[in-house]
Coordinates of C-alpha atoms and ligand atoms in Angstrom, one line a residue:
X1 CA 0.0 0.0 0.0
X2 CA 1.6 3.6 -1.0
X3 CA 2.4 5.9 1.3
X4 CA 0.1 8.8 -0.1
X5 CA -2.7 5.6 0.8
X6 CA -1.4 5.3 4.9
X7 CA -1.5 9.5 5.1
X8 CA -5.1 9.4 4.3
X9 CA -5.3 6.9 6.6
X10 CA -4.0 8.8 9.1
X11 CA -6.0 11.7 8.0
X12 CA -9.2 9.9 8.4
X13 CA -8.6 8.7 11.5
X14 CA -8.1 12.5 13.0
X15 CA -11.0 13.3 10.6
X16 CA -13.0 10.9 12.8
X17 CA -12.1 11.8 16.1
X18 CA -12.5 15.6 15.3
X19 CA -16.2 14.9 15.0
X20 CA -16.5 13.8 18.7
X21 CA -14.3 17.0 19.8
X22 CA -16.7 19.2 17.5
X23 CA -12.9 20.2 16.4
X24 CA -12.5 24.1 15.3
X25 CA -11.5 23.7 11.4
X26 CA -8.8 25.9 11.6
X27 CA -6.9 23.5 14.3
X28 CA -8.2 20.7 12.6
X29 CA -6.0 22.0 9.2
X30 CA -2.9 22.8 11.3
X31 CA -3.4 18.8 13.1
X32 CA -3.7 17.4 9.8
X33 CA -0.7 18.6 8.0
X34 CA 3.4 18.2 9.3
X35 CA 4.9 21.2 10.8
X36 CA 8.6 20.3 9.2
X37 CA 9.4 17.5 6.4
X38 CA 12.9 17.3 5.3
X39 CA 13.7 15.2 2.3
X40 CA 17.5 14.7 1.9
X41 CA 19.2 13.0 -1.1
X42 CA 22.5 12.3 0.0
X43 CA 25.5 9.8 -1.9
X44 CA 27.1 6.9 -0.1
X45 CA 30.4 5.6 -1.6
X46 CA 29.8 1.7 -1.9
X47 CA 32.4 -1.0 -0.8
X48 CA 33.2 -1.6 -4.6
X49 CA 33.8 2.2 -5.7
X50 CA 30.1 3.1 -6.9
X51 CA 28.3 6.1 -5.4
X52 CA 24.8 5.3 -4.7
X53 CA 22.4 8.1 -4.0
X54 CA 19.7 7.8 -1.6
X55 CA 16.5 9.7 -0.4
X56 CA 15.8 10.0 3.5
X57 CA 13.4 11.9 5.5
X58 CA 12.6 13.5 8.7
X59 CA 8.9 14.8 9.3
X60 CA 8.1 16.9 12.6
X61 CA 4.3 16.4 13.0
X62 CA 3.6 19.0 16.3
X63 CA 5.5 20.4 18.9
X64 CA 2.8 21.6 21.1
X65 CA 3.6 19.1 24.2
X66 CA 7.5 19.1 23.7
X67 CA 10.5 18.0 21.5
X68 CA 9.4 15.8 18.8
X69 CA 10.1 12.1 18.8
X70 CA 9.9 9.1 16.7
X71 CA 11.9 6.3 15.3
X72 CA 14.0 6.1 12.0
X73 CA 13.0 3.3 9.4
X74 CA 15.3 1.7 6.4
X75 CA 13.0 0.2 4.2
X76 CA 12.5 0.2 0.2
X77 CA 8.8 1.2 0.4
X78 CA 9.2 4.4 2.8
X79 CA 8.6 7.8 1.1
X80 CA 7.7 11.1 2.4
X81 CA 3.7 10.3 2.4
X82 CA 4.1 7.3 4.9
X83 CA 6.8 9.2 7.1
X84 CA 4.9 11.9 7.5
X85 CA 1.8 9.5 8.4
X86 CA 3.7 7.5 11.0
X87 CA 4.7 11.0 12.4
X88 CA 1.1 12.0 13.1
X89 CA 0.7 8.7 14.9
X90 CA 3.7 9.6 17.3
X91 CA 2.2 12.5 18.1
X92 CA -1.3 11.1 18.9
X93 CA 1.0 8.0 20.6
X94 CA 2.9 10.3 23.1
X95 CA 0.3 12.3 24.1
X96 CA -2.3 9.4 24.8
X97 CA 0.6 8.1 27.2
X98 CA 0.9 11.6 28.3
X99 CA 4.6 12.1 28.0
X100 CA 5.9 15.3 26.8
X101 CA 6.8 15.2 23.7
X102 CA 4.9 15.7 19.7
X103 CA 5.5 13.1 17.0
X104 CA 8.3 12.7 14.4
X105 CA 9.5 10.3 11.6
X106 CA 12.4 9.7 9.5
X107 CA 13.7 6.9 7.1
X108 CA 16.0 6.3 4.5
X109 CA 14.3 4.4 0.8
X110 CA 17.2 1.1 1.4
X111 CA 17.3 -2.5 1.5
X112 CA 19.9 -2.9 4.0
X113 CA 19.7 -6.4 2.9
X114 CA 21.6 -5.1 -0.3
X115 CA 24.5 -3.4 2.1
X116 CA 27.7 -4.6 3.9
X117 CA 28.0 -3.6 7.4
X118 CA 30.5 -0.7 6.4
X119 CA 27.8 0.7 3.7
X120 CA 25.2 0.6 6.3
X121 CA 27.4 2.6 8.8
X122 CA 28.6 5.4 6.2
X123 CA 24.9 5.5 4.8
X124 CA 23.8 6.0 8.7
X125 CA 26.4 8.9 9.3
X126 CA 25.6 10.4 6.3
X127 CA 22.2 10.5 6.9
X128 CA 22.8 11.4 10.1
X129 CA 24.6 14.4 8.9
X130 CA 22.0 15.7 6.7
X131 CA 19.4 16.0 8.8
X132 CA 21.2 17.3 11.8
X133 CA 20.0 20.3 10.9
X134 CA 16.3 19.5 12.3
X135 CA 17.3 16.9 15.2
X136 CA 19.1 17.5 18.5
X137 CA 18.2 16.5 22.6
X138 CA 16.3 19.1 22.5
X139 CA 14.2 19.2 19.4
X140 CA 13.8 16.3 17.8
X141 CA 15.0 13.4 19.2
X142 CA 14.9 10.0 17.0
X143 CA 14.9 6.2 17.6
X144 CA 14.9 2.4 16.1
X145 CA 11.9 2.0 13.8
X146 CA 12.1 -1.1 11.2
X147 CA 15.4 -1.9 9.7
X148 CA 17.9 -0.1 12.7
X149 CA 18.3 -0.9 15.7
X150 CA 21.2 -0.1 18.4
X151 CA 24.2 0.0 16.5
X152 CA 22.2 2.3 13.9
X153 CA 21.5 4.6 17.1
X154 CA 25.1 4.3 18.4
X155 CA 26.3 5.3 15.4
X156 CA 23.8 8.7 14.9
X157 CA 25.1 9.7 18.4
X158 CA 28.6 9.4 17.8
X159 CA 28.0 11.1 14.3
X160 CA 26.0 14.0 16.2
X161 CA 28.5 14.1 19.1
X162 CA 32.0 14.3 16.8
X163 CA 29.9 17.2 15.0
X164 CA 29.4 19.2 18.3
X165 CA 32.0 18.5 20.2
X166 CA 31.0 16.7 23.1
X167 CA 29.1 14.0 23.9
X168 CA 25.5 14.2 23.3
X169 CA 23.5 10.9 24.5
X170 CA 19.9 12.7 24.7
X171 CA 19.9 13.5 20.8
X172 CA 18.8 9.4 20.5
X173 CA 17.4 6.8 22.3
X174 CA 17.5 3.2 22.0
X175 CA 21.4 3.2 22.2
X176 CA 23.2 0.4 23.4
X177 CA 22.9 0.5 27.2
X178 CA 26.9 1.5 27.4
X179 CA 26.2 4.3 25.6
X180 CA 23.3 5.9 27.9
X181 CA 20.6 3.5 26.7
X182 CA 18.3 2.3 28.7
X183 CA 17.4 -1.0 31.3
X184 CA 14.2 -2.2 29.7
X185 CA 14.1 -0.5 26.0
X186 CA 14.8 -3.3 23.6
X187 CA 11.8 -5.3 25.7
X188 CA 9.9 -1.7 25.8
X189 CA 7.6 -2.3 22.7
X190 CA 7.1 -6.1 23.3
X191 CA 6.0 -5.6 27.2
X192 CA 3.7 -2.8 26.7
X193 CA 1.9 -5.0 23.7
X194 CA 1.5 -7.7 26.3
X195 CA 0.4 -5.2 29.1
X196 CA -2.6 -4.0 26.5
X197 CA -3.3 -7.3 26.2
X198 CA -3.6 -8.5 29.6
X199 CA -5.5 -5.4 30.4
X200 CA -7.8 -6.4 27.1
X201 CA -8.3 -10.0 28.7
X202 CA -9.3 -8.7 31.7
X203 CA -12.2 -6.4 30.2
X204 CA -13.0 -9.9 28.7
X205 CA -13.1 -12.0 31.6
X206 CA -10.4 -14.3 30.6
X207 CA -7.1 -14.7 31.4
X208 CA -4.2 -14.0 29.3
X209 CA -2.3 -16.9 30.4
X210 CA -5.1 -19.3 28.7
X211 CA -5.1 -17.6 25.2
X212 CA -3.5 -18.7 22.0
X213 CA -2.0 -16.2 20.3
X214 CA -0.7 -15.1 17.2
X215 CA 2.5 -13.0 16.5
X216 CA 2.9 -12.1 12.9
X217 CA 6.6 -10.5 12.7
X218 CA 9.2 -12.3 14.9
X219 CA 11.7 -9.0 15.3
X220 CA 12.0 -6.6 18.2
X221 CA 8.5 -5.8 18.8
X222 CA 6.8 -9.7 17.6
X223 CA 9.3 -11.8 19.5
X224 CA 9.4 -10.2 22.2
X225 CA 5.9 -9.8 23.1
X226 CA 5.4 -13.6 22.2
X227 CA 8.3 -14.4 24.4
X228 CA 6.9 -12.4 27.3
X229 CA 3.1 -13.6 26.5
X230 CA 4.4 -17.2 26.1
X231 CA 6.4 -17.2 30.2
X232 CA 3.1 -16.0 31.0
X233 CA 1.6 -19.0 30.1
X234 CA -0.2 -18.1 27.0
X235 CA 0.4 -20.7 23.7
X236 CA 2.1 -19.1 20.7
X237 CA 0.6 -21.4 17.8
X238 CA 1.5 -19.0 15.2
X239 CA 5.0 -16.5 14.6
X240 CA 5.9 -15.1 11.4
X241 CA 8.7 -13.4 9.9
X242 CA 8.8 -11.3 6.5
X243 CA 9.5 -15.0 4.6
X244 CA 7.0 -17.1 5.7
X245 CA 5.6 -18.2 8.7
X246 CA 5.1 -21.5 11.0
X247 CA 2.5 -22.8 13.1
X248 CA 1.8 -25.6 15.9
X249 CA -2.0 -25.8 17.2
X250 CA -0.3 -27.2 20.9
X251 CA 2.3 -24.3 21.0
X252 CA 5.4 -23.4 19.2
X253 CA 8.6 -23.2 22.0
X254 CA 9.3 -19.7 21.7
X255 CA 11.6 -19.4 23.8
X256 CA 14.1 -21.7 21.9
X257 CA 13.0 -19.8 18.8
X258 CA 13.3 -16.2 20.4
X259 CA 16.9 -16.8 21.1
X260 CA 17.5 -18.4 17.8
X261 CA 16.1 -16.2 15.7
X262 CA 14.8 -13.0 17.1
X263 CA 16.4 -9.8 15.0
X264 CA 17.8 -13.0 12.5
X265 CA 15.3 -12.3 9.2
X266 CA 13.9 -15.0 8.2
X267 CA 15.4 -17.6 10.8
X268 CA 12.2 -19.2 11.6
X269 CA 11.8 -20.5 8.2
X270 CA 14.4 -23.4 9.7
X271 CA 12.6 -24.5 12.5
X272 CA 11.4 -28.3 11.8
X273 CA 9.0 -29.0 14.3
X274 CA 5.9 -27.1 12.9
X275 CA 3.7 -26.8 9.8
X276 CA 4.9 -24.2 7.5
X277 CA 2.3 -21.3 6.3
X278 CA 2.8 -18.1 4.6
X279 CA 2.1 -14.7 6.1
X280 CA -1.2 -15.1 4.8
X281 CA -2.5 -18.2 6.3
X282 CA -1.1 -17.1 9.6
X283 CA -3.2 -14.2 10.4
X284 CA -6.4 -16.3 9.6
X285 CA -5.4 -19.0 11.9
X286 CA -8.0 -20.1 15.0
X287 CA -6.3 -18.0 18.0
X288 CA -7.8 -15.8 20.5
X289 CA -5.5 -13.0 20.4
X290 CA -3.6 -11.8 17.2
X291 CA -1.2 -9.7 17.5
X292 CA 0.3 -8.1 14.1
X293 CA 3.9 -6.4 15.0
X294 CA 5.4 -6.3 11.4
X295 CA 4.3 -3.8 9.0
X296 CA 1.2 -1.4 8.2
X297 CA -1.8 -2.5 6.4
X298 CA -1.8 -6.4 6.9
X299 CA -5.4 -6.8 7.9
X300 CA -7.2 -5.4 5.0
X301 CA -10.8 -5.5 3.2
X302 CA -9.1 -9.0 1.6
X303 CA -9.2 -11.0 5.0
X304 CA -11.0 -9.2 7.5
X305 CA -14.1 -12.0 7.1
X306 CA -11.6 -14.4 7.9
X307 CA -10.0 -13.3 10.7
X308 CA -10.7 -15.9 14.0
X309 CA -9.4 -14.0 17.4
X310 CA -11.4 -11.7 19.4
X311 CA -8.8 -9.9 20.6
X312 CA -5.9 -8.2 17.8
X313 CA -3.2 -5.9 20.3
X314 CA -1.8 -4.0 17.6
X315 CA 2.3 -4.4 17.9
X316 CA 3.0 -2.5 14.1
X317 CA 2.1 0.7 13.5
X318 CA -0.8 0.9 11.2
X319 CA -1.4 -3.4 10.6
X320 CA -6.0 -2.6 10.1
X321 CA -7.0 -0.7 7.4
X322 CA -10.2 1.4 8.3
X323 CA -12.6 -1.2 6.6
X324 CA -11.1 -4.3 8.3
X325 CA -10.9 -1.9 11.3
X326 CA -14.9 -1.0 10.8
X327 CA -15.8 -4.7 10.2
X328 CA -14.0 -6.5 12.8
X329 CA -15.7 -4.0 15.2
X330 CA -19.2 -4.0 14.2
X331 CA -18.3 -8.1 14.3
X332 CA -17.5 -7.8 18.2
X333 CA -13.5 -8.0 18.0
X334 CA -11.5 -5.8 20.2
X335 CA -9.1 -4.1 18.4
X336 CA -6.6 -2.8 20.9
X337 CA -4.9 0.3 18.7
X338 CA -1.4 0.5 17.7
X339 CA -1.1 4.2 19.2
X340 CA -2.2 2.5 22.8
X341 CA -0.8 -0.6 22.0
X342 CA 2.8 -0.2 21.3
X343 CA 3.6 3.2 23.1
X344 CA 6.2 0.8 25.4
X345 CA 8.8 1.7 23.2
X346 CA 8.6 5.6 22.8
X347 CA 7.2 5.3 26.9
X348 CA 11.0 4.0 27.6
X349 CA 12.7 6.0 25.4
X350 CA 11.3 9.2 27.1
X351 CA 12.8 7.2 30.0
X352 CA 16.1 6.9 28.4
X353 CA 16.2 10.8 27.5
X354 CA 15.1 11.7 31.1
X355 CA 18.2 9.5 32.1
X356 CA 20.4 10.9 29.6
X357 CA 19.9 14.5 30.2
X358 CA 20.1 14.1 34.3
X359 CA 22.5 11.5 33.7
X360 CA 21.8 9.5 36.7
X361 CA 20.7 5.6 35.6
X362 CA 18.0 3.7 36.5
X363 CA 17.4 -0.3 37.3
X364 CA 15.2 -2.5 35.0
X365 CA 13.0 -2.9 37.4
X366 CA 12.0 0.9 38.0
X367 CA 12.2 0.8 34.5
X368 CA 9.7 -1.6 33.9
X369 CA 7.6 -0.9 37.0
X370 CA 7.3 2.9 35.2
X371 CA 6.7 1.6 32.1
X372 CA 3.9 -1.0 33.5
X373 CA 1.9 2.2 35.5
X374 CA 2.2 4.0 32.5
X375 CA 0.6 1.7 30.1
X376 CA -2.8 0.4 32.1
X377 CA -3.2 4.4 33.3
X378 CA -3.6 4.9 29.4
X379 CA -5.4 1.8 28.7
X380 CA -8.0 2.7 31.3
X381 CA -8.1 5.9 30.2
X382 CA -9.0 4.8 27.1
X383 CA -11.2 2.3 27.7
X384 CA -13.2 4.9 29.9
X385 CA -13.2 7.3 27.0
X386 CA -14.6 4.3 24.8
X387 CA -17.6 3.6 27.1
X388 CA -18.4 7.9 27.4
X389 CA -18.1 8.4 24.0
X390 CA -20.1 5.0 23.7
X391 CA -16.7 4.6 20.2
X392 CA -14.6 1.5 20.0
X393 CA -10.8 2.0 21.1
X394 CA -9.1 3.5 18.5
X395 CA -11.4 6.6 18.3
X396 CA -11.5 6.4 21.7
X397 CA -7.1 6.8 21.6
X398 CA -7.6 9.3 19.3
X399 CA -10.2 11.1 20.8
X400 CA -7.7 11.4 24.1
X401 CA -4.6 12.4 21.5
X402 CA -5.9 15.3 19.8
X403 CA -7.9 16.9 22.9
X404 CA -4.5 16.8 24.4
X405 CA -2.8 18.2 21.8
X406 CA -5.2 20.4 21.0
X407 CA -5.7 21.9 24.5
X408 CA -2.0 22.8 24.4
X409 CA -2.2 23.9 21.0
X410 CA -4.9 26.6 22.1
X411 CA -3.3 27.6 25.9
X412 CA 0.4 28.5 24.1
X413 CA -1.8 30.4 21.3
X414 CA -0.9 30.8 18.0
X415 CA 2.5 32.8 17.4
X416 CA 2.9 35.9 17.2
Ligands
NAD501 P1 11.9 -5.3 13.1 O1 12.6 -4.8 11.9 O2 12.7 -5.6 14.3 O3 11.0 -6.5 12.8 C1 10.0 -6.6 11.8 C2 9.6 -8.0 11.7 O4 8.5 -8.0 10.7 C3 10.6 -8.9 11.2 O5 10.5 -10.2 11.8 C4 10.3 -9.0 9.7 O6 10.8 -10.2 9.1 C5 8.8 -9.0 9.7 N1 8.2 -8.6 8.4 C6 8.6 -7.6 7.6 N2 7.8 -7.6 6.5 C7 6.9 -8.5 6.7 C8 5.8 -9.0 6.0 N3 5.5 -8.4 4.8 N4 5.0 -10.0 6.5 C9 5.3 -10.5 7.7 N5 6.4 -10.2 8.4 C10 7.1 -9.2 7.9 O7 10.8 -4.1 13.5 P2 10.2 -3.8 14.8 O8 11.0 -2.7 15.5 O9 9.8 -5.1 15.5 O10 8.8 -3.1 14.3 C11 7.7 -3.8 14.0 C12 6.5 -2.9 13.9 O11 6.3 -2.3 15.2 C13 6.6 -1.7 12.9 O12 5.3 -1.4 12.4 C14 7.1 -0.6 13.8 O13 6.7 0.7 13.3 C15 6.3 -0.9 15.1 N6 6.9 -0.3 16.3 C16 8.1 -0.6 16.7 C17 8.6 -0.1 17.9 C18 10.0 -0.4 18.4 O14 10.3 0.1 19.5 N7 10.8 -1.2 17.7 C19 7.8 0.8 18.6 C20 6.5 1.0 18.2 C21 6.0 0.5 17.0

């Protein structure tokens, strides 16, 4: 799905929501559009001589609550339209866990797949360097997103910090922990997925620990939250990666496979003992929870009929389309949304700036503790929006995100 499809996505979604708020048009204009994109083409001098040029971006959606944040993604398919969508959902994200901050994107059009380790670092510094001009601790502050991770992030803070001088740890999070990263932040994203889902179950009346699940995407977020809903003694049948997928009705051992092939694309297509599926097949299998934590627009008009659990936690960013979204619904599934559900990982990265900038470290387990309060105070208030506004969850989450934003929008007026 193209990325101009995912900002009117996005755009519908506020669209929505504004309805509830009886939204003044003029802030509904300024909420629907970025306040800073920054397209950069930029060459990279590859291991055999070639220069290769690339295109990368970095969107600022708002900065009424604070310094922007939002994670950095190396994929073919990203382009402006889709940054600037995932931006908007950061800022709707940070403010429905109430942390200070507005929403930003960035990403570079790759296939790391395609690079050596040395390309990926000189295309990362590169990058890094272009669009310095917009980022910093105190602006703009970026993270992992799909395709980096925390040698990426190691490398824009040493790139940032040889450029001013000093060491600057709070201009990214989800650095290696050595580096000022944080107890708790790889996890982040998984734990908070399987915190909105046991607070889900427990609206439900059932237990998390007696659920099958479904975990399409076996990288940071997927495994992760299967690893942590599996030692809480739920049954993983399904787990997918972006080449196929594997299933076991009595329970795939996720543990083995997390440490096998969590962050390894495409490991779990060697595990033996388990029927192999495709992607496909794997989000129609019978579960009770589904949990999609790969990429945007995977349940669609196409499978929505077919789709078994009563419960989908959304892990990825943008995984139901509006009509799936509608359907499943109106059918009775709760759809826990992706800004609710997966707000662990930005939640702990605020955590990791907060450290950074006081410099003073915390253990996991105030980590995790924070991150745990943090994530049912904005499920429940969510779920008591939902039942006053008499809306399903993710107008409900959205409904919470742009009063917020809006309400600071309107007490810092509009300059000058
Ligand atoms: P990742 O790169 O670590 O893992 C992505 C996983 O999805 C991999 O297993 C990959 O093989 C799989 N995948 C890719 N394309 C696929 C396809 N077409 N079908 C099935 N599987 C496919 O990325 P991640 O950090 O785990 O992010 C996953 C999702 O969660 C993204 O939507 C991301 O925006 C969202 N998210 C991530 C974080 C975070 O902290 N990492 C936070 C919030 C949201």
């Amino acid at each position: 799905m193209s990325g101009s499809r995912v900002l009117e996505m996005a755009r519908e979604q506020l669209a929505h929501a504004a309805k509830y708020l009886d939204l003044d048009p003029g802030l509904h204009e300024v909420l629907s559009r970025p306040k800073r994109q920054l397209i950069v083409n930029f060459p990279v001098v590859m291991d055999n001589g070639e220069v290769h040029c690339y295109e990368g971006y970095r969107v600022q959606h708002n900065t009424g609550r604070g310094p922007t944040k939002g994670g950095i993604r190396y994929h073919p398919d990203v382009d402006v339209e889709e940054t600037t969508a995932l931006a908007m959902w950061m800022t709707w994200k940070c403010a429905v866990a109430d942390i200070p901050y507005g929403g930003a994107k960035g990403g570079v059009k790759v296939d790391t797949k395609k690079l050596s380790l040395r390309e990926l670092e000189k295309l990362t510094r590169r990058f890094a360097t272009e669009i310095n001009i917009v980022i910093g601790e105190r602006s703009d502050i970026p993270a992992p997103d799909i395709g980096t991770n925390g040698q990426v992030m190691a490398w824009i803070m040493d790139t940032i910090s040889m450029q001013t001088g000093y060491t600057v740890p709070g201009v990214i999070t989800g650095k290696p922990i050595p580096l000022g990263g944080s107890q708790g932040r790889i996890e982040a994203t998984g734990r908070g997925v399987i915190v909105a889902a046991h607070e889900a179950c427990k609206e439900r009346n059932i237990d998390l620990n007696k659920q099958r699940i479904v975990v399409q995407g076996f990288g940071n977020v997927g495994s992760v939250a299967a690893e942590l809903a599996h030692r809480d003694g739920a049954t993983i049948v399904g787990i997918s990666d972006a080449r196929g997928a594997i299933y076991n009705p009595n329970g795939l051992p996720i543990s083995e496979l997390y440490h096998k092939y969590s962050g390894r694309d495409g490991g779990i297509a060697e595990y033996a003992d388990c029927e192999k599926i495709t992607n496909e097949q794997l989000l129609e299998l019978d579960c009770d929870i589904l949990i999609p934590a790969a990429i945007q627009q995977q349940i669609t008009a196409k499978n929505m009929a077919n789709i078994k659990a009563s419960i989908i936690v959304e892990g990825a960013n943008g995984p139901t389309t509006i009509d799936a979204d509608n359907y499943l619904t109106d059918k009775g599934v709760m759809v826990v949304p992706d800004i609710l559900a997966n707000a662990g990982g930005v939640i702990v990265s605020y955590f990791e700036w907060v450290q950074d900038l006081q410099n003073f470290f915390w253990e996991e387990g105030e980590v995790n503790n924070k991150l745990d309060r943090i994530m049912r105070r904005a499920y429940l208030g969510v779920a008591e929006t939902r039942d006053k506004f008499k809306c399903d969850m993710r107008t409900a989450a959205m409904i919470i995100g742009v009063q917020r934003v809006s309400e600071a929008t309107q007490a810092r007026g509009i300059f000058p």
